[in-house]
Coordinates of C-alpha atoms and ligand atoms in Angstrom, one line a residue:
X13 CA 34.4 -9.4 15.1
X14 CA 31.6 -7.9 12.9
X15 CA 29.7 -4.9 14.2
X16 CA 26.1 -4.1 13.5
X17 CA 25.7 -0.7 11.7
X18 CA 23.5 2.2 12.7
X19 CA 22.5 5.3 11.0
X20 CA 24.6 8.4 11.6
X21 CA 22.5 11.5 11.9
X22 CA 23.7 14.8 13.3
X23 CA 26.9 13.4 14.8
X24 CA 25.2 10.4 16.5
X25 CA 24.8 6.6 15.8
X26 CA 21.1 6.0 16.1
X27 CA 18.8 2.9 15.5
X28 CA 16.1 4.7 13.2
X29 CA 12.6 5.8 14.2
X30 CA 11.0 2.4 13.7
X31 CA 14.0 0.3 14.9
X32 CA 13.8 -1.8 11.6
X33 CA 16.8 -3.7 10.7
X34 CA 18.0 -5.6 7.7
X35 CA 20.3 -8.6 7.9
X36 CA 23.8 -8.7 6.4
X37 CA 25.0 -12.0 5.0
X38 CA 28.6 -13.2 4.5
X39 CA 28.7 -14.2 0.8
X40 CA 31.6 -16.8 1.6
X41 CA 29.3 -18.7 3.8
X42 CA 25.7 -17.4 3.3
X43 CA 25.6 -17.1 7.1
X44 CA 24.1 -14.0 8.7
X45 CA 26.7 -11.9 10.4
X46 CA 25.0 -8.8 11.5
X47 CA 22.3 -6.2 10.9
X48 CA 22.0 -2.7 9.7
X49 CA 19.4 0.1 10.7
X50 CA 16.8 1.2 8.3
X51 CA 15.9 4.8 7.9
X52 CA 12.2 6.0 7.8
X53 CA 11.0 9.2 6.6
X54 CA 11.5 10.9 10.0
X55 CA 15.1 9.9 10.0
X56 CA 15.6 11.3 6.6
X57 CA 14.1 14.6 7.7
X58 CA 16.4 14.7 10.7
X59 CA 19.4 13.8 8.2
X60 CA 18.5 16.6 5.8
X61 CA 18.0 19.1 8.6
X62 CA 21.3 18.1 10.2
X63 CA 22.9 18.5 6.7
X64 CA 21.5 22.0 6.3
X65 CA 23.0 23.0 9.7
X66 CA 26.2 21.2 8.9
X67 CA 26.5 23.0 5.5
X68 CA 26.5 26.4 7.3
X69 CA 29.2 25.3 9.7
X70 CA 31.4 23.5 7.1
X71 CA 31.3 25.9 4.3
X72 CA 32.1 28.7 6.8
X73 CA 35.3 27.1 7.8
X74 CA 38.5 27.8 5.8
X75 CA 39.6 25.3 3.3
X76 CA 42.7 24.9 5.3
X77 CA 40.8 23.9 8.5
X78 CA 38.6 21.6 6.4
X79 CA 41.5 19.8 4.9
X80 CA 43.1 19.3 8.3
X81 CA 40.1 17.3 9.4
X82 CA 40.2 15.3 6.2
X83 CA 43.9 14.5 6.5
X84 CA 43.4 13.4 10.1
X85 CA 40.5 11.1 9.0
X86 CA 42.9 9.6 6.4
X87 CA 45.6 9.0 9.1
X88 CA 42.9 7.1 11.2
X89 CA 41.7 5.0 8.1
X90 CA 45.3 3.8 7.6
X91 CA 45.7 2.9 11.3
X92 CA 42.4 1.0 11.2
X93 CA 43.0 -0.7 7.8
X94 CA 43.4 -4.2 9.1
X95 CA 40.2 -4.0 11.3
X96 CA 38.3 -2.4 8.6
X97 CA 39.6 -4.9 6.1
X98 CA 38.3 -7.8 8.1
X99 CA 34.7 -6.5 8.2
X100 CA 35.0 -5.8 4.4
X101 CA 35.9 -9.4 3.7
X102 CA 33.1 -10.7 5.9
X103 CA 30.5 -8.6 4.3
X104 CA 31.5 -8.3 0.7
X105 CA 33.7 -11.4 0.1
X106 CA 36.9 -9.8 -1.2
X107 CA 40.1 -11.3 -0.3
X108 CA 42.2 -10.0 2.7
X109 CA 44.8 -8.1 0.6
X110 CA 42.3 -6.2 -1.4
X111 CA 40.1 -5.5 1.7
X112 CA 43.2 -4.2 3.7
X113 CA 44.1 -2.1 0.8
X114 CA 40.6 -0.5 0.3
X115 CA 40.9 1.8 3.4
X116 CA 44.3 3.0 2.2
X117 CA 42.9 3.9 -1.2
X118 CA 40.0 5.7 0.6
X119 CA 42.7 7.5 2.7
X120 CA 44.2 8.4 -0.6
X121 CA 41.0 10.0 -1.8
X122 CA 40.7 12.1 1.4
X123 CA 44.3 13.1 1.1
X124 CA 44.1 14.2 -2.6
X125 CA 40.9 16.0 -2.1
X126 CA 42.2 17.8 1.0
X127 CA 45.0 19.2 -1.1
X128 CA 42.3 20.2 -3.8
X129 CA 40.3 22.0 -1.1
X130 CA 43.2 24.5 -0.7
X131 CA 43.3 25.0 -4.5
X132 CA 39.6 25.8 -5.5
X133 CA 40.7 29.0 -7.2
X134 CA 38.4 31.5 -9.0
X135 CA 39.6 33.7 -11.9
X136 CA 40.0 37.5 -12.4
X137 CA 38.8 38.2 -16.0
X138 CA 39.9 41.4 -17.8
X139 CA 37.0 43.9 -17.8
X140 CA 35.9 45.9 -20.7
X141 CA 35.1 48.8 -18.3
X142 CA 38.3 50.1 -16.9
X143 CA 36.7 50.8 -13.6
X144 CA 35.2 47.4 -13.2
X145 CA 36.7 44.3 -11.4
X146 CA 35.3 41.1 -12.8
X147 CA 36.1 37.8 -11.1
X148 CA 34.7 34.4 -10.5
X149 CA 34.5 32.5 -7.2
X150 CA 33.9 28.7 -6.6
X151 CA 31.4 28.0 -4.0
X152 CA 30.2 24.7 -2.3
X153 CA 26.9 23.8 -3.9
X154 CA 25.1 23.0 -0.6
X155 CA 24.0 19.6 1.0
X156 CA 24.4 16.8 -1.4
X157 CA 23.0 13.3 -1.6
X158 CA 25.5 10.5 -2.4
X159 CA 24.6 6.9 -3.4
X160 CA 27.3 4.3 -3.3
X161 CA 27.4 0.8 -4.2
X162 CA 28.5 -2.5 -2.7
X163 CA 31.5 -3.5 -4.9
X164 CA 33.9 -1.1 -3.1
X165 CA 31.8 -0.2 -0.2
X166 CA 34.5 2.0 1.4
X167 CA 36.2 3.4 -1.6
X168 CA 33.2 4.2 -3.8
X169 CA 32.0 6.4 -0.8
X170 CA 35.2 8.0 -0.3
X171 CA 35.4 9.0 -4.0
X172 CA 32.2 10.9 -3.5
X173 CA 32.5 12.1 0.0
X174 CA 36.1 13.4 -0.2
X175 CA 35.6 15.9 -2.9
X176 CA 32.1 16.9 -1.6
X177 CA 33.8 17.7 1.8
X178 CA 36.8 19.3 0.2
X179 CA 34.4 21.6 -1.7
X180 CA 32.6 22.5 1.5
X181 CA 29.5 20.6 0.9
X182 CA 27.6 18.6 3.6
X183 CA 26.3 15.1 2.8
X184 CA 23.5 12.7 3.2
X185 CA 25.0 9.4 2.0
X186 CA 23.1 6.3 1.3
X187 CA 25.5 3.5 1.4
X188 CA 24.9 -0.2 0.4
X189 CA 22.7 -2.1 2.8
X190 CA 24.5 -5.4 1.9
X191 CA 27.9 -4.0 2.9
X192 CA 27.2 -1.3 5.6
X193 CA 30.0 -1.8 8.1
X194 CA 33.0 -0.5 6.1
X195 CA 31.3 2.7 4.9
X196 CA 30.3 3.4 8.4
X197 CA 34.0 2.9 9.4
X198 CA 34.8 5.8 7.0
X199 CA 32.2 8.0 8.6
X200 CA 33.5 7.0 12.1
X201 CA 37.0 8.1 11.1
X202 CA 35.7 11.5 9.8
X203 CA 33.8 11.9 13.1
X204 CA 36.8 10.9 15.2
X205 CA 38.9 13.4 13.2
X206 CA 36.7 16.2 14.4
X207 CA 34.2 16.6 11.5
X208 CA 31.4 18.9 13.0
X209 CA 28.2 17.2 13.7
X210 CA 25.7 17.2 10.7
X211 CA 28.2 17.6 8.0
X212 CA 28.1 13.9 7.0
X213 CA 25.0 11.8 7.7
X214 CA 24.8 8.2 6.7
X215 CA 21.6 6.3 6.0
X216 CA 20.5 2.8 4.9
X217 CA 17.1 1.4 4.2
X218 CA 14.9 1.0 1.1
X219 CA 17.2 2.4 -1.7
X220 CA 14.3 3.7 -4.0
X221 CA 12.4 5.4 -1.0
X222 CA 15.6 7.1 0.1
X223 CA 16.7 8.3 -3.3
X224 CA 13.0 9.5 -4.0
X225 CA 12.9 11.6 -0.8
X226 CA 16.4 13.0 -1.0
X227 CA 16.4 13.9 -4.6
X228 CA 13.1 15.8 -4.3
X229 CA 14.1 17.6 -1.1
X230 CA 14.7 21.3 -1.8
X231 CA 17.8 21.4 0.4
X232 CA 19.6 18.8 -1.6
X233 CA 21.5 20.6 -4.4
X234 CA 23.3 17.6 -6.2
X235 CA 23.2 13.9 -6.4
X236 CA 25.9 11.4 -7.2
X237 CA 25.2 7.8 -7.9
X238 CA 27.3 4.8 -8.8
X239 CA 25.5 1.6 -9.9
X240 CA 23.7 0.1 -12.7
X241 CA 22.5 2.0 -15.9
X242 CA 18.8 1.1 -15.3
X243 CA 18.9 2.8 -11.7
X244 CA 21.1 5.6 -12.9
X245 CA 18.5 6.5 -15.6
X246 CA 15.7 6.6 -13.0
X247 CA 17.7 8.7 -10.6
X248 CA 19.0 11.2 -13.3
X249 CA 15.3 11.5 -14.6
X250 CA 14.1 12.4 -11.1
X251 CA 17.2 14.8 -10.6
X252 CA 16.3 16.5 -13.9
X253 CA 12.7 16.9 -13.0
X254 CA 13.9 18.8 -9.9
X255 CA 16.7 20.6 -11.5
X256 CA 19.4 19.0 -9.5
X257 CA 22.9 18.4 -10.7
X258 CA 24.0 14.8 -11.0
X259 CA 27.1 12.7 -11.5
X260 CA 26.3 9.3 -12.9
X261 CA 29.0 6.5 -12.7
X262 CA 27.3 3.7 -14.3
X263 CA 28.2 0.3 -15.9
X264 CA 30.6 -0.4 -18.6
X265 CA 31.5 -3.5 -20.8
X266 CA 35.2 -2.8 -21.1
X267 CA 36.9 -3.8 -24.5
X268 CA 40.4 -5.1 -24.6
X269 CA 41.8 -4.5 -28.0
X270 CA 44.9 -6.7 -28.7
X271 CA 46.5 -5.4 -31.8
X272 CA 48.5 -7.4 -34.3
X273 CA 51.7 -5.8 -33.0
X274 CA 50.8 -6.1 -29.2
X275 CA 53.3 -7.5 -26.5
X276 CA 51.1 -10.6 -26.0
X277 CA 53.0 -11.6 -22.7
X278 CA 52.3 -8.2 -21.3
X279 CA 48.7 -8.3 -22.4
X280 CA 47.9 -11.8 -20.8
X281 CA 50.0 -10.8 -17.6
X282 CA 48.1 -7.7 -17.0
X283 CA 44.6 -9.1 -17.9
X284 CA 45.0 -12.2 -16.0
X285 CA 46.1 -9.9 -13.0
X286 CA 43.2 -7.5 -13.0
X287 CA 40.3 -9.6 -14.2
X288 CA 40.1 -11.5 -10.9
X289 CA 40.3 -8.4 -8.8
X290 CA 37.3 -8.0 -6.6
X291 CA 36.0 -11.2 -8.3
X292 CA 35.4 -9.2 -11.5
X293 CA 33.0 -6.9 -9.9
X294 CA 34.4 -3.6 -11.1
X295 CA 32.9 -1.2 -13.6
X296 CA 36.2 -0.9 -15.4
X297 CA 36.8 -4.6 -15.5
X298 CA 38.1 -6.0 -18.8
X299 CA 35.1 -7.9 -20.2
X300 CA 35.4 -8.2 -24.0
X301 CA 38.7 -9.4 -25.3
X302 CA 38.9 -8.3 -29.1
X303 CA 42.0 -9.9 -30.4
X304 CA 43.8 -9.9 -33.6
X305 CA 43.3 -13.2 -35.4
X306 CA 47.1 -13.8 -35.6
X307 CA 47.5 -13.7 -31.8
X308 CA 44.1 -15.0 -30.9
X309 CA 45.0 -18.7 -30.1
X310 CA 48.1 -17.8 -28.2
X311 CA 46.4 -15.1 -26.1
X312 CA 43.3 -17.2 -25.2
X313 CA 45.3 -20.2 -24.4
X314 CA 47.7 -18.4 -22.2
X315 CA 45.0 -16.3 -20.5
X316 CA 42.7 -19.3 -19.9
X317 CA 45.3 -21.3 -18.5
X318 CA 46.3 -18.6 -16.0
X319 CA 42.7 -17.7 -15.3
X320 CA 41.6 -21.3 -14.5
X321 CA 44.5 -21.6 -12.0
X322 CA 43.2 -18.9 -9.8
X323 CA 42.6 -20.1 -6.2
X324 CA 38.9 -19.4 -5.5
X325 CA 37.7 -19.4 -1.8
X326 CA 36.8 -17.7 1.4
X327 CA 38.5 -14.3 1.2
X328 CA 39.5 -14.8 4.9
X329 CA 41.9 -17.4 4.0
X330 CA 45.3 -15.9 3.2
X331 CA 46.1 -18.0 0.1
X332 CA 42.8 -17.3 -1.6
X333 CA 43.3 -15.4 -4.8
X334 CA 39.7 -14.6 -5.7
X335 CA 36.7 -14.5 -3.2
X336 CA 32.9 -15.3 -3.9
X337 CA 30.6 -13.0 -5.7
X338 CA 29.2 -10.3 -3.4
X339 CA 25.6 -11.5 -3.5
X340 CA 23.2 -14.1 -4.9
X341 CA 22.2 -11.8 -7.8
X342 CA 25.7 -12.0 -9.3
X343 CA 25.9 -15.7 -8.9
X344 CA 22.4 -16.1 -10.7
X345 CA 23.7 -13.7 -13.4
X346 CA 27.0 -15.8 -14.0
X347 CA 24.9 -18.9 -14.5
X348 CA 22.4 -17.1 -16.8
X349 CA 25.4 -15.7 -19.0
X350 CA 26.8 -19.1 -19.4
X351 CA 23.4 -20.9 -20.1
X352 CA 22.6 -18.3 -22.7
X353 CA 25.9 -18.5 -24.5
X354 CA 25.9 -22.2 -24.7
X355 CA 22.3 -22.1 -25.9
X356 CA 23.4 -19.7 -28.7
X357 CA 26.3 -21.9 -29.7
X358 CA 29.2 -20.5 -27.8
X359 CA 32.0 -22.5 -26.2
X360 CA 33.2 -22.3 -22.7
X361 CA 37.0 -22.5 -22.8
X362 CA 37.3 -22.8 -19.1
X363 CA 34.9 -22.6 -16.1
X364 CA 31.1 -22.0 -16.3
X365 CA 30.1 -23.5 -13.1
X366 CA 29.2 -22.5 -9.6
X367 CA 31.7 -23.9 -7.1
X368 CA 30.2 -26.0 -4.3
X369 CA 26.7 -25.3 -3.0
X370 CA 27.3 -22.9 -0.1
X371 CA 28.8 -19.5 -0.8
X372 CA 28.5 -17.5 -4.0
X373 CA 31.7 -19.1 -5.6
X374 CA 31.9 -19.2 -9.4
X375 CA 34.7 -20.6 -11.6
X376 CA 36.9 -18.1 -13.7
X377 CA 35.2 -18.4 -17.1
X378 CA 36.2 -17.8 -20.5
X379 CA 33.7 -17.7 -23.3
X380 CA 34.4 -18.0 -27.0
X381 CA 32.6 -18.0 -30.3
X382 CA 29.5 -16.2 -28.8
X383 CA 27.3 -14.5 -31.2
X384 CA 26.6 -10.7 -31.2
X385 CA 23.2 -11.2 -29.4
X386 CA 24.6 -13.4 -26.6
X387 CA 24.1 -11.7 -23.2
X388 CA 27.8 -12.0 -22.4
X389 CA 28.5 -9.8 -25.5
X390 CA 25.6 -7.3 -24.7
X391 CA 25.9 -6.5 -21.0
X392 CA 28.7 -6.4 -18.5
X393 CA 29.6 -9.6 -16.7
X394 CA 30.3 -8.0 -13.3
X395 CA 32.0 -11.3 -12.3
X396 CA 34.6 -13.6 -13.1
X397 CA 33.7 -14.1 -16.8
X398 CA 35.2 -12.7 -20.0
X399 CA 34.3 -13.2 -23.6
X400 CA 36.8 -13.4 -26.5
X401 CA 36.3 -12.4 -30.1
X402 CA 38.7 -12.0 -33.0
X403 CA 39.4 -9.4 -35.7
X404 CA 41.4 -8.9 -38.8
X405 CA 41.3 -5.2 -39.5
X406 CA 41.6 -2.4 -36.9
X407 CA 38.4 -1.0 -38.0
X408 CA 36.5 -4.2 -37.1
X409 CA 37.9 -3.9 -33.7
X410 CA 36.9 -0.4 -33.3
X411 CA 33.3 -1.1 -34.5
X412 CA 33.1 -3.9 -32.0
X413 CA 34.2 -1.7 -29.1
X414 CA 31.7 0.8 -30.0
X415 CA 28.9 -1.6 -30.8
X416 CA 27.4 -1.3 -27.4
X417 CA 25.7 1.7 -25.6
X418 CA 28.3 1.8 -23.0
X419 CA 31.5 3.7 -23.1
X420 CA 33.4 3.7 -19.8
X421 CA 36.9 2.0 -19.9
X422 CA 38.9 0.6 -22.8
X423 CA 42.2 -1.3 -22.8
X424 CA 44.5 -1.5 -25.8
X425 CA 47.7 -3.4 -26.5
X426 CA 49.9 -2.1 -29.4
X427 CA 53.5 -1.1 -29.9
X428 CA 52.6 1.6 -32.4
X429 CA 51.9 5.2 -31.1
X430 CA 49.9 5.8 -34.5
X431 CA 47.6 2.9 -33.7
X432 CA 47.1 3.9 -30.1
X433 CA 46.2 7.5 -31.2
X434 CA 43.8 6.1 -33.8
X435 CA 42.1 4.1 -30.9
X436 CA 42.1 7.1 -28.7
X437 CA 40.3 9.1 -31.3
X438 CA 37.9 6.3 -32.5
X439 CA 37.0 4.2 -29.5
X440 CA 34.0 5.8 -27.5
X441 CA 35.0 5.6 -23.9
X442 CA 35.7 7.9 -20.9
X443 CA 38.9 6.2 -20.2
X444 CA 41.4 4.7 -22.8
X445 CA 44.5 3.0 -21.4
X446 CA 47.3 1.5 -23.7
X447 CA 49.8 -1.2 -22.4
X448 CA 48.8 -0.6 -18.8
X449 CA 46.0 -1.1 -16.3
X450 CA 46.1 1.8 -13.8
X451 CA 42.8 3.5 -13.5
X452 CA 40.7 5.4 -11.0
X453 CA 43.4 6.8 -8.8
X454 CA 42.6 9.8 -6.8
X455 CA 44.5 12.2 -9.2
X456 CA 43.0 10.6 -12.3
X457 CA 39.6 11.8 -13.6
X458 CA 37.3 8.8 -14.1
X459 CA 33.9 8.7 -15.9
X460 CA 31.9 7.4 -18.8
X461 CA 30.1 8.4 -22.0
X462 CA 26.9 7.1 -23.6
X463 CA 24.9 5.1 -21.1
X464 CA 27.8 4.7 -18.8
X465 CA 27.0 8.0 -17.3
X466 CA 28.3 11.6 -17.1
X467 CA 30.5 13.7 -14.8
X468 CA 33.9 12.5 -13.5
X469 CA 35.0 11.3 -10.2
X470 CA 38.8 11.9 -9.2
X471 CA 41.3 14.5 -10.4
X472 CA 40.6 18.2 -10.3
X473 CA 37.2 17.4 -12.2
X474 CA 36.2 15.5 -9.1
X475 CA 35.9 18.6 -6.9
X476 CA 34.5 20.7 -9.7
X477 CA 31.4 18.6 -9.5
X478 CA 30.6 20.0 -6.1
X479 CA 31.4 23.6 -6.9
X480 CA 29.3 26.3 -8.3
X481 CA 31.0 29.1 -10.3
X482 CA 29.7 32.5 -9.7
X483 CA 30.6 35.7 -11.5
X484 CA 31.0 38.9 -9.5
X485 CA 31.5 42.3 -11.2
X486 CA 32.2 45.4 -9.2
X487 CA 32.6 48.9 -10.7
Ligands
NAD523 P1 21.4 -2.1 -8.7 O1 21.4 -1.1 -9.7 O2 20.1 -2.7 -8.3 O3 22.1 -1.6 -7.3 C1 23.3 -0.8 -7.4 C2 23.4 0.0 -6.3 O4 22.5 1.0 -6.4 C3 23.1 -0.7 -4.9 O5 24.1 -0.3 -3.9 C4 21.8 -0.4 -4.5 O6 21.5 -0.3 -3.2 C5 21.6 1.0 -5.2 N1 20.2 1.3 -5.6 C6 19.4 0.5 -6.3 N2 18.2 1.1 -6.5 C7 18.3 2.4 -6.1 C8 17.5 3.4 -6.1 N3 16.3 3.4 -6.6 N4 17.9 4.5 -5.5 C9 19.2 4.6 -5.0 N5 20.2 3.6 -5.0 C10 19.6 2.6 -5.5 O7 22.3 -3.3 -9.2 P2 23.1 -4.5 -8.5 O8 22.1 -5.7 -8.5 O9 23.3 -4.2 -7.0 O10 24.2 -4.6 -9.3 C11 23.9 -5.0 -10.7 C12 24.7 -4.1 -11.7 O11 24.8 -2.7 -11.2 C13 26.0 -4.6 -12.1 O12 26.0 -5.6 -13.1 C14 26.7 -3.4 -12.5 O13 26.3 -3.2 -13.9 C15 26.0 -2.4 -11.8 N6 26.9 -1.8 -10.7 C16 28.0 -0.9 -11.0 C17 28.8 -0.4 -10.1 C18 29.9 0.5 -10.5 O14 30.9 0.5 -9.9 N7 29.6 1.2 -11.6 C19 28.6 -0.9 -8.8 C20 27.6 -1.7 -8.4 C21 26.8 -2.1 -9.4

């Protein structure tokens, strides 16, 4: 049911120079379910050489031919969604519905980018010299290195791979060792759709060694990383030292500002629906409820009651509403957040405990009355835990939202356009969304400010990140 994963280099699945393998664990049971091959330097050398050759082929094809292959890969992903979803649940823990949906989301990324490939227009610029023609073209940057994380193992890779391929770049991707089979299924779909060998290469192994090798390699022209702020800073520093472009999609700590005039039922319904998504392991997950004091008790009571009723269990079971955390690090972090909050005088309105002693299950948890310096109010939970605070004046809510160095997503609930506009101009974030929760679709640019990173994925901005503008002047 769960297949071992190899490296994909120059169009072939290979076991790696040293045949070293890492184990893959099912977070629902803590049982080993398979293995993944590890890349050595020799494998990385071959992957970059393949990407060099792949770039010549791929960037030399018309955007129309490139987009046909991407669209065929999208069709294959949709056909294989149920199978891929099973592997995804086994390796990552997410529930079946979410796991079946992820290949469809990834297919959507390929479809959107395939369309954008045909619209990577340059410009004609009026020339001062009447005999001159001045124009810009937009050209693929070259081979790029993509580093994707384990929370959406398939879709996070697709959000990088699709625009890179649309632009005409070739790729060496390092996908997560903990969840390797579903990103490998994306690469398999591209291969089966007719992607020329060498255009996409997929490696796993020791993350720091791989990123160090790839970022320094002169053939690699750009990197894109999604993961923690700490690792993002290391990789962007290395990229800077080697003058490589980079896109950094890092952590957030999303505030949810519930204003005095909010539709509380809508806010509770939407927050209670999206917080358990992927067991809270999303960078845009609502984390910090900042609620007007008049609505505070009503909101927290209704939210906590719904959150506490979530059925937590093995994602393979169809009636489970929230699976386990994806790895032991996250479980330990949830325990640390709660212990730290209690030590500092906070109150747990619901949850706060590991569930059972096998599998990384944690109760849906609401924390109240945590002081500013509590961990839960400082760093993102990346799990099923949310903290509530209250405010009186809107300025206090804005100050609380902006208090941290992160600025990714912000949710707001208000019936007033003036208040929504005020929040839009005052809250530092890459994405502000009022009275709704739809984010990170293929056509929507998504990215952060401050320590949440730079550059956008999705939208036309997503493909821009893989294109170099060149000025050409003829007279
Ligand atoms: P981490 O930073 O150690 O790892 C995140 C990802 O980066 C993993 O896939 C890992 O393999 C990779 N990675 C780690 N070191 C690397 C290196 N030197 N070079 C290249 N890749 C490297 O964190 P973690 O324990 O896996 O997750 C903890 C935190 O990371 C979370 O709390 C969250 O803040 C953040 N995170 C964010 C996202 C996101 O979607 N933005 C996704 C995953 C994790």
